[in-house]
PDB file of C-alpha atoms and ligand atoms in Angstrom:
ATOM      1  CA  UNK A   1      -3.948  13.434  -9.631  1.00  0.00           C
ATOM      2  CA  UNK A   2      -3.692  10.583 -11.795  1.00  0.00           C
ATOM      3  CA  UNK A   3      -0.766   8.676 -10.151  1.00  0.00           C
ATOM      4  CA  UNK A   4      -1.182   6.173  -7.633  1.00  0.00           C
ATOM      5  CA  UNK A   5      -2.482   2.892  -8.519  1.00  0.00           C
ATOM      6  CA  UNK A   6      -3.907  -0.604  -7.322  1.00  0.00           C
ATOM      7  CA  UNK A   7      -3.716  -3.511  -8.723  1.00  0.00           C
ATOM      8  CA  UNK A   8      -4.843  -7.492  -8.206  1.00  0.00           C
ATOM      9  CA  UNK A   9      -4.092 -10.677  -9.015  1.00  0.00           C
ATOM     10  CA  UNK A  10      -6.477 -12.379 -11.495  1.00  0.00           C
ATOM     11  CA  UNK A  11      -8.073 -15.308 -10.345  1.00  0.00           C
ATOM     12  CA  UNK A  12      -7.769 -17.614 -13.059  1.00  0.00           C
ATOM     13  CA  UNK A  13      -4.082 -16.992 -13.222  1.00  0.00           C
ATOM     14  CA  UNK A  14      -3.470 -14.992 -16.099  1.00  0.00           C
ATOM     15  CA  UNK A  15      -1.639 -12.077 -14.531  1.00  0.00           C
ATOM     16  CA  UNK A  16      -2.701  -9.121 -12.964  1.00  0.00           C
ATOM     17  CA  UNK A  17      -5.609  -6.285 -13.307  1.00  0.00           C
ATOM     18  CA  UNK A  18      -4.383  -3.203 -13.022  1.00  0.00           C
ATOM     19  CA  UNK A  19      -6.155   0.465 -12.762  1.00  0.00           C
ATOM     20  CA  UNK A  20      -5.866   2.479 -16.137  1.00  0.00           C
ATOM     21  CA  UNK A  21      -3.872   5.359 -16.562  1.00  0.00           C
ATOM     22  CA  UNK A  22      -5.074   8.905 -16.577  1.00  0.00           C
ATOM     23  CA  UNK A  23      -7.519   8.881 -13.752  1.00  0.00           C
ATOM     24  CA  UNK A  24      -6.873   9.474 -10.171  1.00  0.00           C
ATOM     25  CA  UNK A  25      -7.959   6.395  -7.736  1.00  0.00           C
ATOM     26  CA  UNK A  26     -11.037   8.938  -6.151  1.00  0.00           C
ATOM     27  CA  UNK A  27     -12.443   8.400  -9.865  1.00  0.00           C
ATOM     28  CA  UNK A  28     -11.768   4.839 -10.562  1.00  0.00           C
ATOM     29  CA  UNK A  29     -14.960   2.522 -11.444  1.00  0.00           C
ATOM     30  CA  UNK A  30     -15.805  -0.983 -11.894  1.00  0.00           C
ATOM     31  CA  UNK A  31     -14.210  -1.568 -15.687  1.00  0.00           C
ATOM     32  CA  UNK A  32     -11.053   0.603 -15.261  1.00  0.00           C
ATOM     33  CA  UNK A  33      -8.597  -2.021 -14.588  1.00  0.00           C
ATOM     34  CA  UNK A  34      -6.835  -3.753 -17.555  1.00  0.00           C
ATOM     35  CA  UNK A  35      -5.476  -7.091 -16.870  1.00  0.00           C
ATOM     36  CA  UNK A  36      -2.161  -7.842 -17.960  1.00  0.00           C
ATOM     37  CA  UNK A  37       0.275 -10.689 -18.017  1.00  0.00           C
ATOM     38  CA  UNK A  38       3.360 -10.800 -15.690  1.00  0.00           C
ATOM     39  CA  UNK A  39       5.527  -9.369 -18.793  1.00  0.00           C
ATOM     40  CA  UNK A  40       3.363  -6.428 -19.377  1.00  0.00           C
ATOM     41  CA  UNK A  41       1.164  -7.214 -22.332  1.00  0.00           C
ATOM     42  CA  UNK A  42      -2.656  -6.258 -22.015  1.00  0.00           C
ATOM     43  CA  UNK A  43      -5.144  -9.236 -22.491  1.00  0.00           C
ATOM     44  CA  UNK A  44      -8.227  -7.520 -21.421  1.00  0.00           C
ATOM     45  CA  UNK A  45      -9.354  -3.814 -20.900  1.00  0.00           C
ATOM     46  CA  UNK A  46      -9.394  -0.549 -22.970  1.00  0.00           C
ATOM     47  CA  UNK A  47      -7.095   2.648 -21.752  1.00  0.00           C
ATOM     48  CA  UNK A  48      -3.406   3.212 -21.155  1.00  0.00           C
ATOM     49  CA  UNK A  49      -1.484   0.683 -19.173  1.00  0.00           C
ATOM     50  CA  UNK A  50       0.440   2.496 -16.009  1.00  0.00           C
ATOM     51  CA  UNK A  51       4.477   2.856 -16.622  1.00  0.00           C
ATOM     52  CA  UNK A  52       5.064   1.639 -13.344  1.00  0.00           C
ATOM     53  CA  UNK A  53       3.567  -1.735 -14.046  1.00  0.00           C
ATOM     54  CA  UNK A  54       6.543  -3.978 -13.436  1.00  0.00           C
ATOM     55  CA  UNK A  55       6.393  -2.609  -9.568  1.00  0.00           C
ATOM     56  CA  UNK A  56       2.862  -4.624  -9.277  1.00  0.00           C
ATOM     57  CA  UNK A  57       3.842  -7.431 -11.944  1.00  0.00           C
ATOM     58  CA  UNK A  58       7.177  -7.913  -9.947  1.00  0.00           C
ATOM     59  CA  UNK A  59       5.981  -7.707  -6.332  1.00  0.00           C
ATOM     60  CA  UNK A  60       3.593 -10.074  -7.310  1.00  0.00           C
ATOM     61  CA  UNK A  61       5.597 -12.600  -8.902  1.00  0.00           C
ATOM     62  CA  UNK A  62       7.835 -12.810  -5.804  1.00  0.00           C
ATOM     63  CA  UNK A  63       5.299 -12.685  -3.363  1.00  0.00           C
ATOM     64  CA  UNK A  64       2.613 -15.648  -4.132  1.00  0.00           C
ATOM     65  CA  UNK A  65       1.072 -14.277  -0.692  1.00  0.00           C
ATOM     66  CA  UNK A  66      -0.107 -10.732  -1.841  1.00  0.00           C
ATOM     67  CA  UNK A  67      -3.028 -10.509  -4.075  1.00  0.00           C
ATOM     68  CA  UNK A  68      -3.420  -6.916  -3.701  1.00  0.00           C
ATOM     69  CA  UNK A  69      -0.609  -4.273  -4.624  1.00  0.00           C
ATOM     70  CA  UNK A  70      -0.828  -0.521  -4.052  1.00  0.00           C
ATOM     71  CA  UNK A  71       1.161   2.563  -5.016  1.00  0.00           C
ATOM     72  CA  UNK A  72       0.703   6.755  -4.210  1.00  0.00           C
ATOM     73  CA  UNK A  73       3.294   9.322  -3.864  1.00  0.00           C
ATOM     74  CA  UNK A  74       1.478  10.100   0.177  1.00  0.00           C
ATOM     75  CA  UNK A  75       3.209  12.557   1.960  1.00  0.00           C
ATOM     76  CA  UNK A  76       4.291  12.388   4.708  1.00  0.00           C
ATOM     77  CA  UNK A  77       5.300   8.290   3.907  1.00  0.00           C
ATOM     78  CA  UNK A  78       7.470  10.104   1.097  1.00  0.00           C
ATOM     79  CA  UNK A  79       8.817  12.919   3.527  1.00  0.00           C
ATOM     80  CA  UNK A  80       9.911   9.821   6.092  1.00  0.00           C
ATOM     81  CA  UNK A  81      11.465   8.003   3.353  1.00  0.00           C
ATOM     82  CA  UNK A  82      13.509  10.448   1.644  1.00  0.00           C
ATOM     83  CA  UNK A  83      15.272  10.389   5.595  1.00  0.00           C
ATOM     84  CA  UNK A  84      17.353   7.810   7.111  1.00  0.00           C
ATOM     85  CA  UNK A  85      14.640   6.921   9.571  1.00  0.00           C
ATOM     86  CA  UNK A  86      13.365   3.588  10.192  1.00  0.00           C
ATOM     87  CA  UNK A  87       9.363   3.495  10.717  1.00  0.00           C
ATOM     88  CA  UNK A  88       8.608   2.377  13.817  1.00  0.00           C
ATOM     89  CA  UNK A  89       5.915   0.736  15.880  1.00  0.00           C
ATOM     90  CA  UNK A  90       5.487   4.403  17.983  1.00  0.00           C
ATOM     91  CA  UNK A  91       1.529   4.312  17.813  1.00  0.00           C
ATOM     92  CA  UNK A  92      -1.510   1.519  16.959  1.00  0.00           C
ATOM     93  CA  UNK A  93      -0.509   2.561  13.061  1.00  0.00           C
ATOM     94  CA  UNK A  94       2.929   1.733  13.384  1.00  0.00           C
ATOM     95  CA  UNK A  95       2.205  -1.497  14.846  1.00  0.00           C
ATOM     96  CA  UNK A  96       0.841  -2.707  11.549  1.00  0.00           C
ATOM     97  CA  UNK A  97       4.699  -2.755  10.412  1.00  0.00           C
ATOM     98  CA  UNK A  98       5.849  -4.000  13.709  1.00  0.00           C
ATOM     99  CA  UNK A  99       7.080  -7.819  12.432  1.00  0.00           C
ATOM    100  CA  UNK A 100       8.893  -7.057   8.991  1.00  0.00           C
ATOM    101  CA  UNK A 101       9.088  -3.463   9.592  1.00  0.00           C
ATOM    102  CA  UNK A 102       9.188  -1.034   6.339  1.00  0.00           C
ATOM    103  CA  UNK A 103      11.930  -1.262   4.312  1.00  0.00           C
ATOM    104  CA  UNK A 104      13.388   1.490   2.053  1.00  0.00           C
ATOM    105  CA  UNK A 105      14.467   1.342  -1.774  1.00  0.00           C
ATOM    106  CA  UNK A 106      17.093   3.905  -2.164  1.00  0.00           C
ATOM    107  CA  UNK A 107      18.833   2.858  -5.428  1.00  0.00           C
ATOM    108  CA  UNK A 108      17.153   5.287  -7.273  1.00  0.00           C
ATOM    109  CA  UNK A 109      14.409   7.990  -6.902  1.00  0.00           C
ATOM    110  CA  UNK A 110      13.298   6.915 -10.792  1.00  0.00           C
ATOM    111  CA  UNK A 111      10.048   5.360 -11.435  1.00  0.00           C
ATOM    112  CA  UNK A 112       9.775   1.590 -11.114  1.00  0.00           C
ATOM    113  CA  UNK A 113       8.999   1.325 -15.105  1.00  0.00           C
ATOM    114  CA  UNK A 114      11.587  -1.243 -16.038  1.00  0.00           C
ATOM    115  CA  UNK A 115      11.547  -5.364 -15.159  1.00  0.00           C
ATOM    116  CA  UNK A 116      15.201  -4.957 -13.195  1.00  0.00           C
ATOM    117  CA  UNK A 117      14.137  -2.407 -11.079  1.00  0.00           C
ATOM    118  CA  UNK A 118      10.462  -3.875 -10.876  1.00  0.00           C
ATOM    119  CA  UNK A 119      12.937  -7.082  -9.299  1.00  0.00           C
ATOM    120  CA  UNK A 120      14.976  -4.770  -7.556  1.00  0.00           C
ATOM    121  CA  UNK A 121      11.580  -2.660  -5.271  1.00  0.00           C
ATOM    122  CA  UNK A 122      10.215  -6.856  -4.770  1.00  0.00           C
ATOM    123  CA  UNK A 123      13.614  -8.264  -3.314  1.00  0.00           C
ATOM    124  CA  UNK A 124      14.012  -5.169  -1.068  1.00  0.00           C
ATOM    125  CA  UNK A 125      10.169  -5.236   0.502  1.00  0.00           C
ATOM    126  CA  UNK A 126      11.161  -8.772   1.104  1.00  0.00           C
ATOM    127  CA  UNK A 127       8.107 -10.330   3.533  1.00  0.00           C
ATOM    128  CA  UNK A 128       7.328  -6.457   4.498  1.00  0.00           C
ATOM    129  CA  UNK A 129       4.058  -5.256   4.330  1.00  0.00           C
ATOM    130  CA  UNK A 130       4.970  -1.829   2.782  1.00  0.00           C
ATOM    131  CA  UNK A 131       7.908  -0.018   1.635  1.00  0.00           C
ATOM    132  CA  UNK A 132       9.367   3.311   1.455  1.00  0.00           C
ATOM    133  CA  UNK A 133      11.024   4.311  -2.368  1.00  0.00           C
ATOM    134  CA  UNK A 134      13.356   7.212  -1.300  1.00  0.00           C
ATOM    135  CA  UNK A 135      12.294  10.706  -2.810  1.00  0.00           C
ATOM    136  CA  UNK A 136       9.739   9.148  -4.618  1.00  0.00           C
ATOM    137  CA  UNK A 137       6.514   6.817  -2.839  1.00  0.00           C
ATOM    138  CA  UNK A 138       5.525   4.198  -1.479  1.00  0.00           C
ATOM    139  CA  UNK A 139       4.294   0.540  -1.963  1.00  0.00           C
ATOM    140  CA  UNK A 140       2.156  -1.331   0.003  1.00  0.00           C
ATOM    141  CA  UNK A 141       0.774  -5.116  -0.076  1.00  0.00           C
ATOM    142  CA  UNK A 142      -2.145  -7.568   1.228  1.00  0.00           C
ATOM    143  CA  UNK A 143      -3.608 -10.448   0.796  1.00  0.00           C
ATOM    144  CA  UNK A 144      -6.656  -9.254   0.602  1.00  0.00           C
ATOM    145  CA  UNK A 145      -8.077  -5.212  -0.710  1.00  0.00           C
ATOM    146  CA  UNK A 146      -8.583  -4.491   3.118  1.00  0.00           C
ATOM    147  CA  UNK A 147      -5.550  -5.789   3.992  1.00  0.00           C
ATOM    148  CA  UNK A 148      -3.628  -3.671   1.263  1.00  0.00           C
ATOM    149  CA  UNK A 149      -6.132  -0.708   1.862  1.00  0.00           C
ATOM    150  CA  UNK A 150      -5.354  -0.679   5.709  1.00  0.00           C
ATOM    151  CA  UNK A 151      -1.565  -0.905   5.199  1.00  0.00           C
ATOM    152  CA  UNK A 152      -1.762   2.160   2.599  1.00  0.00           C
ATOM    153  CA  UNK A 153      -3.641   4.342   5.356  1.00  0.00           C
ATOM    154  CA  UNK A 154      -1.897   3.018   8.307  1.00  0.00           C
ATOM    155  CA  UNK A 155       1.590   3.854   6.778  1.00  0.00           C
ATOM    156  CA  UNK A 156       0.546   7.395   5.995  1.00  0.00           C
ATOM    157  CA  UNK A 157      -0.572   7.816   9.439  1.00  0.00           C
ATOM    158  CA  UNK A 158       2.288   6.804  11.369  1.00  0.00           C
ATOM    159  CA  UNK A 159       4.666   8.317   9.162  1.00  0.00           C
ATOM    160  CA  UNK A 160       2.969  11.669  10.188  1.00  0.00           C
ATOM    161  CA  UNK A 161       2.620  10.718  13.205  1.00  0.00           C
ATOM    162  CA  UNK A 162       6.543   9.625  13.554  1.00  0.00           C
ATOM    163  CA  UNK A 163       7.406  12.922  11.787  1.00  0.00           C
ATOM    164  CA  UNK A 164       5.434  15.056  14.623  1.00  0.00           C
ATOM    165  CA  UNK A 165       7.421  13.028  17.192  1.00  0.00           C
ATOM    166  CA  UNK A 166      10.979  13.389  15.417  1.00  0.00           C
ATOM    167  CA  UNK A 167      10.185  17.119  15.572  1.00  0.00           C
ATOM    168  CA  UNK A 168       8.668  17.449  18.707  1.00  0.00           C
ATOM    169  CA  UNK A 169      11.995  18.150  20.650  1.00  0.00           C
ATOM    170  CA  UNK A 170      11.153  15.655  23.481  1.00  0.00           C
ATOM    171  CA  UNK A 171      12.882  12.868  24.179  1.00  0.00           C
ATOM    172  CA  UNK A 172      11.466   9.165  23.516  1.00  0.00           C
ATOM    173  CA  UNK A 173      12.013   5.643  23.202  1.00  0.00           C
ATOM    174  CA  UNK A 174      11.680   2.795  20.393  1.00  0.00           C
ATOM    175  CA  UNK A 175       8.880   0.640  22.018  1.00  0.00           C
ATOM    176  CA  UNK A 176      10.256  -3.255  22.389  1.00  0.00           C
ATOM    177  CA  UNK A 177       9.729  -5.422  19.351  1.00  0.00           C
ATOM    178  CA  UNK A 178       8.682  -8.516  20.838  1.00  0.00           C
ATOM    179  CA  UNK A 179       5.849  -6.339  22.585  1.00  0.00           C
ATOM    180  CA  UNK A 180       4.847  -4.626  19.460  1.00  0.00           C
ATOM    181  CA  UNK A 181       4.723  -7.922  17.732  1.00  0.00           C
ATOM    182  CA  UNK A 182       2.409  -8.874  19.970  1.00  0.00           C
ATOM    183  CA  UNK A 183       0.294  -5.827  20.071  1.00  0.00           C
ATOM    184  CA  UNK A 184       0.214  -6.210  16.309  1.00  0.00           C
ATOM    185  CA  UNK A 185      -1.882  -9.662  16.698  1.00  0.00           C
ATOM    186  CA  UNK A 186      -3.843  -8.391  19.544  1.00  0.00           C
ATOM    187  CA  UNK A 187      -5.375  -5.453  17.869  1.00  0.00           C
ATOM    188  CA  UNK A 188      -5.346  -6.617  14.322  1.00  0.00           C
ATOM    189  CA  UNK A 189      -7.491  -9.566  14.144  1.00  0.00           C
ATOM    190  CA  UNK A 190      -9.215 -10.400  11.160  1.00  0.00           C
ATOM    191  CA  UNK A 191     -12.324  -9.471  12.690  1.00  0.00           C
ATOM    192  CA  UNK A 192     -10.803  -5.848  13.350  1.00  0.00           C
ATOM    193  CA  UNK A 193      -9.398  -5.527  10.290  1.00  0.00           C
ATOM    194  CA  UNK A 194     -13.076  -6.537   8.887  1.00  0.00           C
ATOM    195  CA  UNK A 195     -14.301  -3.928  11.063  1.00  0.00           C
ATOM    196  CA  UNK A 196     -12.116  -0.976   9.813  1.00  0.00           C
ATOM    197  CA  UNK A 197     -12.276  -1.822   5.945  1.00  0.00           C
ATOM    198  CA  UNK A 198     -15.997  -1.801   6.910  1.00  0.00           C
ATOM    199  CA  UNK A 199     -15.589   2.076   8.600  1.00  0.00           C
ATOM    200  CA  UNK A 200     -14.359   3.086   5.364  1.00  0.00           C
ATOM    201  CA  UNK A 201     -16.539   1.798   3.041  1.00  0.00           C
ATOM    202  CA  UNK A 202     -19.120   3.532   4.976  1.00  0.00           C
ATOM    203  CA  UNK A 203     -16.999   6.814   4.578  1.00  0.00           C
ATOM    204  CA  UNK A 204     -17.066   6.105   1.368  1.00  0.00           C
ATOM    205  CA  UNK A 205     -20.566   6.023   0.764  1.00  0.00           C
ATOM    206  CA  UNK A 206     -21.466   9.141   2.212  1.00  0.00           C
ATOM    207  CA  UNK A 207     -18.885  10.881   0.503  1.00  0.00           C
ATOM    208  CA  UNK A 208     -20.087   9.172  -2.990  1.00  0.00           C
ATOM    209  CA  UNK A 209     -24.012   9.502  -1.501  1.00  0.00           C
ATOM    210  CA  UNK A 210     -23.025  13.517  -1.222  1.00  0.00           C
ATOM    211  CA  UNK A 211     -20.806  13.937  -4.892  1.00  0.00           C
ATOM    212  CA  UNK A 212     -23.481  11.706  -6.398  1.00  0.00           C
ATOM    213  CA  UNK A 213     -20.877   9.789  -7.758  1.00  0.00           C
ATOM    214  CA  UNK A 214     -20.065   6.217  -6.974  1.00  0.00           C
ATOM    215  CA  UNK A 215     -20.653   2.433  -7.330  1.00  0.00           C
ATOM    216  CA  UNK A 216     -22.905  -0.091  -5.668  1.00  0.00           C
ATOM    217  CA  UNK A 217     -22.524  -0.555  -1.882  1.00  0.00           C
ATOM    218  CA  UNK A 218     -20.326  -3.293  -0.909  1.00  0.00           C
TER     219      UNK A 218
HETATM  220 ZN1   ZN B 301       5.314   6.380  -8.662  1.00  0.00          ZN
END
């Protein structure tokens, strides 16, 4: 529905854009971001402002590396995280975790709509790349849209794809971390990660081309 959200960092410094309330990311066009400052007020933009804002205003004040915040209720991310599990680097998807790993916010199942526990998700994801909110979502981060777009995907993916293993019956092993460190750098280049972002922009367009919906090509 209308409930996940994205959000960047202005350019010029002023805070953050954020996607308006009341419309689901498959509807979201150009001008349906409002950009606010770090404390929440809107400077720019028409339409309601998201409660959870302090998750992105927060993440991004502690992280000057991430430019690109994300946030959805996927899931199978929000069946692994209402578990004790750790993600791990089991398949290529996983490996996108494999240095920080994903970290899990279990103080509360609440929405992130207040400052202190917008401060509270941030110091838990730490230098991760995503992170599990117990019975609730999932955040994810990049410097970049692909980067944050890939790690949204990727952590759906291997959280289904850890869940079919857990309940598989068979017996397995953690694959090394050193290895999957490696692994991660091996098969996520910036020129990969170009080519994926790439993949689904073309997805997109035939989906778009076929609703006759849509924006320009990128
Ligand atoms: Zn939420």
């Amino acid at each position: 529905m209308s409930m996940g959200h994205i959000s960047f960092r202005d350019p010029f410094g002023r805070g953050l854009w954020l996607k308006r309330g009341n419309l689901a990311l498959s509807e979201v066009v150009g001008d349906d971001f409002i950009l606010i400052d770090f404390d929440g007020n809107v400077l720019a933009g028409t339409g309601l402002r998201h409660l959870e804002w302090p998750l992105h205003a927060e993440i991004m004040r502690a992280r000057p590396d991430v430019n690109f915040v994300g946030h959805s209720h996927s899931h199978y991310a929000t069946v692994l995280g209402a578990t004790d599990e750790d993600l791990g680097p089991f398949n290529n998807h996983g490996v996108w975790f494999a240095e920080h790993g994903v970290p899990r916010f279990s103080e509360t199942s609440q929405i992130v709509t207040s400052v202190e526990l917008g401060v509270a998700v941030a110091k838990q994801l730490g230098d991760a790349e995503a992170i599990l909110l117990k019975n609730h979502g999932v955040a994810f981060v990049g410097d970049d849209v692909a980067e944050m777009m890939l790690a949204g995907i990727f952590l759906e993916w291997a959280c289904k794809f850890q869940l079919d293993l857990l309940s598989s019956g068979a017996k397995f092993d953690r694959p090394d971390h050193e290895e999957s460190v490696e692994k991660r750098r091996r098969i996520y280049p910036p020129k990969a990660q170009r080519n994926y972002w790439m993949y689904f922009n073309r997805k997109l367009d035939r989906v778009e081309a076929l609703q006759g919906i849509g924006i320009a090509q990128v």
